[in-house]
Structure formats: structure tokens, C-alpha cells
PDB file of C-alpha atoms in Angstrom:
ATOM      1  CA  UNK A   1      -8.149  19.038  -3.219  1.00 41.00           C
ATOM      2  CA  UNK A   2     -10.172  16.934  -4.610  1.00 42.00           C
ATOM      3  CA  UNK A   3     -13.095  17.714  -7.800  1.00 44.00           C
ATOM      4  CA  UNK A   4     -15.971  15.954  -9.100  1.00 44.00           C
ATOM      5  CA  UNK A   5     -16.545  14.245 -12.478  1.00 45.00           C
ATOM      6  CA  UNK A   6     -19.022  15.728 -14.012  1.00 46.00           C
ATOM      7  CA  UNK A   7     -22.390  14.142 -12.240  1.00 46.00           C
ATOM      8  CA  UNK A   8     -21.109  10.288 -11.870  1.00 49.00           C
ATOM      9  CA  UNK A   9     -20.548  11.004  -8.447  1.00 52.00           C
ATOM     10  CA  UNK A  10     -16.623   9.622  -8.570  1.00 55.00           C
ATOM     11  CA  UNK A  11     -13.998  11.542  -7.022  1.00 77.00           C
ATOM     12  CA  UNK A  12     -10.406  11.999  -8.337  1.00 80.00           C
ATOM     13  CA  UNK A  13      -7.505  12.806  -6.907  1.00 79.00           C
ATOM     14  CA  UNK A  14      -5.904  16.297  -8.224  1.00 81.00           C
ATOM     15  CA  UNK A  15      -1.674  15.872  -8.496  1.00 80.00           C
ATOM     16  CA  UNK A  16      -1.828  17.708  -4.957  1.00 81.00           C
ATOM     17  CA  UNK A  17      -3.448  14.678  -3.190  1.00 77.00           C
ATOM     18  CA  UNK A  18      -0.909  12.873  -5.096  1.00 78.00           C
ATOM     19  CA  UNK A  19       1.714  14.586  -3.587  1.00 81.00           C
ATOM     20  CA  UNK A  20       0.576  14.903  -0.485  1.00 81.00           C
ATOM     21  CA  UNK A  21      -0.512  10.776  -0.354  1.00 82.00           C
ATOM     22  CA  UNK A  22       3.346   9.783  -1.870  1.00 85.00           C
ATOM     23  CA  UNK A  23       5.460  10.049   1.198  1.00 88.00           C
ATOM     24  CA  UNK A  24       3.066   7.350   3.692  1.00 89.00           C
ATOM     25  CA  UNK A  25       2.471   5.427   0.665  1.00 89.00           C
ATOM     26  CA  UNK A  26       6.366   5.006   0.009  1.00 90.00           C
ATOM     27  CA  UNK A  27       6.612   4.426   4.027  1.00 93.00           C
ATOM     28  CA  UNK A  28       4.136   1.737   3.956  1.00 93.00           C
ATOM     29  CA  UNK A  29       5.724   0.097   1.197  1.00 94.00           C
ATOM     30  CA  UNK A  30       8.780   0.286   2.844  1.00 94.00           C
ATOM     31  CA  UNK A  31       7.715  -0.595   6.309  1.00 96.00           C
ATOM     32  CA  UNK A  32       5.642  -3.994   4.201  1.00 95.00           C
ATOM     33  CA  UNK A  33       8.690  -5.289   2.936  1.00 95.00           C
ATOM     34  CA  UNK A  34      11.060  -4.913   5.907  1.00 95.00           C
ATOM     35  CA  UNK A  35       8.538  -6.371   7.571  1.00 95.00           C
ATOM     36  CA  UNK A  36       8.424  -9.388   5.291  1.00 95.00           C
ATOM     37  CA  UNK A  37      12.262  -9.748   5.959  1.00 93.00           C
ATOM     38  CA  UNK A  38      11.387 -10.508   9.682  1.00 91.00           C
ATOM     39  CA  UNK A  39      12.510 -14.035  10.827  1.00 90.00           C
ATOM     40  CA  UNK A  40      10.023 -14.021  12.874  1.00 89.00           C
ATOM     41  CA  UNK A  41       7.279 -15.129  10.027  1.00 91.00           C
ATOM     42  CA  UNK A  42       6.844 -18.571   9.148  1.00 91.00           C
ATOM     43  CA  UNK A  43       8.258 -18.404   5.806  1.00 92.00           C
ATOM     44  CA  UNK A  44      10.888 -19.991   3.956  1.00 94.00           C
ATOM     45  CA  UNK A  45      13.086 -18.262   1.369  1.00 95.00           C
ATOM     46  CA  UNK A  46      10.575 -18.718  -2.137  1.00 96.00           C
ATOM     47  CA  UNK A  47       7.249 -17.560  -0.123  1.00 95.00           C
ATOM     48  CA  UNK A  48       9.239 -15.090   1.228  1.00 95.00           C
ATOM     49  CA  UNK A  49       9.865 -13.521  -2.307  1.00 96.00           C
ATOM     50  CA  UNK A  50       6.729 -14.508  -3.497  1.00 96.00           C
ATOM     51  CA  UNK A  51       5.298 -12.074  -0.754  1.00 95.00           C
ATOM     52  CA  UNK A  52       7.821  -9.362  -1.622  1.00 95.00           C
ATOM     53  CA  UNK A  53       6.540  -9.630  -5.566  1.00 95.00           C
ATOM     54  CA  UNK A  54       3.209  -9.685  -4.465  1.00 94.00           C
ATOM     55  CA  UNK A  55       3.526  -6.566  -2.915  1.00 93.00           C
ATOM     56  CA  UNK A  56       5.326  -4.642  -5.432  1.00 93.00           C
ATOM     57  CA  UNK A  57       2.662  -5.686  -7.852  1.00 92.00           C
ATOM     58  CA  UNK A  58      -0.051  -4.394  -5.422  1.00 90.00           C
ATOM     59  CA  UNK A  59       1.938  -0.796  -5.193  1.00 90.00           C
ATOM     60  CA  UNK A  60       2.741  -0.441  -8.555  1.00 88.00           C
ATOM     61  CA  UNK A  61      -0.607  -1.169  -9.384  1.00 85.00           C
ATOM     62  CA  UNK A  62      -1.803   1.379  -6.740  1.00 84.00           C
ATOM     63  CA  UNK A  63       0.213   3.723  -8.170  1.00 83.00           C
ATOM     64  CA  UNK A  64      -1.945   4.045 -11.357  1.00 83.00           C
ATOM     65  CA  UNK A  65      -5.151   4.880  -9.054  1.00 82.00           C
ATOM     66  CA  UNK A  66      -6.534   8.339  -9.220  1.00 84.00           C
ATOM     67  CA  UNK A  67      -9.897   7.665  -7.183  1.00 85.00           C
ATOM     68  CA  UNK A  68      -9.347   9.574  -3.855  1.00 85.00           C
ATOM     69  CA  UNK A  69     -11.568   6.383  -2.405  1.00 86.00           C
ATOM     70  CA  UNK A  70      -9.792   3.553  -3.546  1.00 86.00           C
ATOM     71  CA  UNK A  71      -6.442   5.261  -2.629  1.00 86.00           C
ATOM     72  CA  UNK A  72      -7.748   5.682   0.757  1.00 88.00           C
ATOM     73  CA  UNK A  73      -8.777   1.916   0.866  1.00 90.00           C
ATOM     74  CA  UNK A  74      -4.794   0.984   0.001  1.00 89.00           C
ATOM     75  CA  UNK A  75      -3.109   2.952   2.560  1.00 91.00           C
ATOM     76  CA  UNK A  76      -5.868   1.355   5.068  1.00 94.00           C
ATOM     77  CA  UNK A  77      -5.518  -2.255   3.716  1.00 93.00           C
ATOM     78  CA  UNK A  78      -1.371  -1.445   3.889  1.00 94.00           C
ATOM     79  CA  UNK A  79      -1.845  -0.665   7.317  1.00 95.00           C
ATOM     80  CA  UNK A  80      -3.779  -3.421   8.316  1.00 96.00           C
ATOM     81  CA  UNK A  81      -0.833  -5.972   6.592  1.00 94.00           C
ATOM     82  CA  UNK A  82       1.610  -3.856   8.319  1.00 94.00           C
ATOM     83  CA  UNK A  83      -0.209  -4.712  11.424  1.00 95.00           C
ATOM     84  CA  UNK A  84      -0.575  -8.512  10.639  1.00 94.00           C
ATOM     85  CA  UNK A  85       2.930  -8.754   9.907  1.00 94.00           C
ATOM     86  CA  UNK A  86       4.157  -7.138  12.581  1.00 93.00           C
ATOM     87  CA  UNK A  87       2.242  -9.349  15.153  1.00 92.00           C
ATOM     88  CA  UNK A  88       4.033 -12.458  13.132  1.00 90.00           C
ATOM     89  CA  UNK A  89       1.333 -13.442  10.853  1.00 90.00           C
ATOM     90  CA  UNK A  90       1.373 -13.705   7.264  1.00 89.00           C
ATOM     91  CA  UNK A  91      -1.883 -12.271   5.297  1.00 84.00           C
TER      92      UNK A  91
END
């Protein structure tokens, strides 16, 4: 669950929301770089690693978050990549 910080009105993330948030964030991270592997995006072979290091960088940096809010805000900006890459599109 998650507790306040005393007064500043921030909200962190207790090693349970952790836990439970690990298994879609490892899926989306998963899902972002098969996806980046598709032949159907208009990429050649050095943007097409550059994406893939772009995107670890973005996870592992995510990794370090402990605001419940800004988590939420990476799984929904993963999603909406996921979505943009599926439909072709490079973000």
C-alpha cells in the first residue's frame, strides 16, 4: 500500500507496490523491445539500437523511482509506445 511523507503531500511506493508493479513493468519492457525488432518500422540497423539503448536507459532509470505517481506515468507512457510501435510508428 502506499504511505504518506510526512505533510509534503508525495506518495511512495512501499516494496509491496514494488512487487506487485515488477511483473507488467518487465512485460512492457519486453513487449518495447520486441517491438522495436519489427521490420515493419522504418528503421535501419544504428536507429534501431539507438532505440533499444534508449529504452533501457528509460527502464533502468524507472527502476530507481519510488513515487507511486511517476511510476504510474511510466507504465502509461510504456503503453502508449507500445501502442505507437505496434501500429508501425516510431516515437
Amino acid at each position: 500500500m502506499v504511505k504518506g511523507s510526512g505533510g509534503s503531500g508525495l506518495i511512495w511506493a512501499t516494496a509491496e507496490d514494488l512487487a506487485r508493479n515488477r511483473p507488467v513493468v518487465l512485460s512492457l519492457y519486453r513487449q518495447i523491445l520486441r517491438a522495436l525488432n519489427s521490420p515493419e518500422l522504418p528503421l535501419g540497423y544504428a536507429a534501431r539500437m539507438a532505440k533499444k539503448a534508449e529504452c533501457r536507459a528509460i527502464f533502468l532509470f524507472g527502476a530507481e523511482e519510488r513515487s507511486v505517481h511517476n511510476i504510474r506515468d511510466l507504465v502509461e507512457a510504456a503503453r502508449h509506445t507500445l501502442g505507437l510501435l505496434n501500429r508501425g510508428r516510431v516515437p
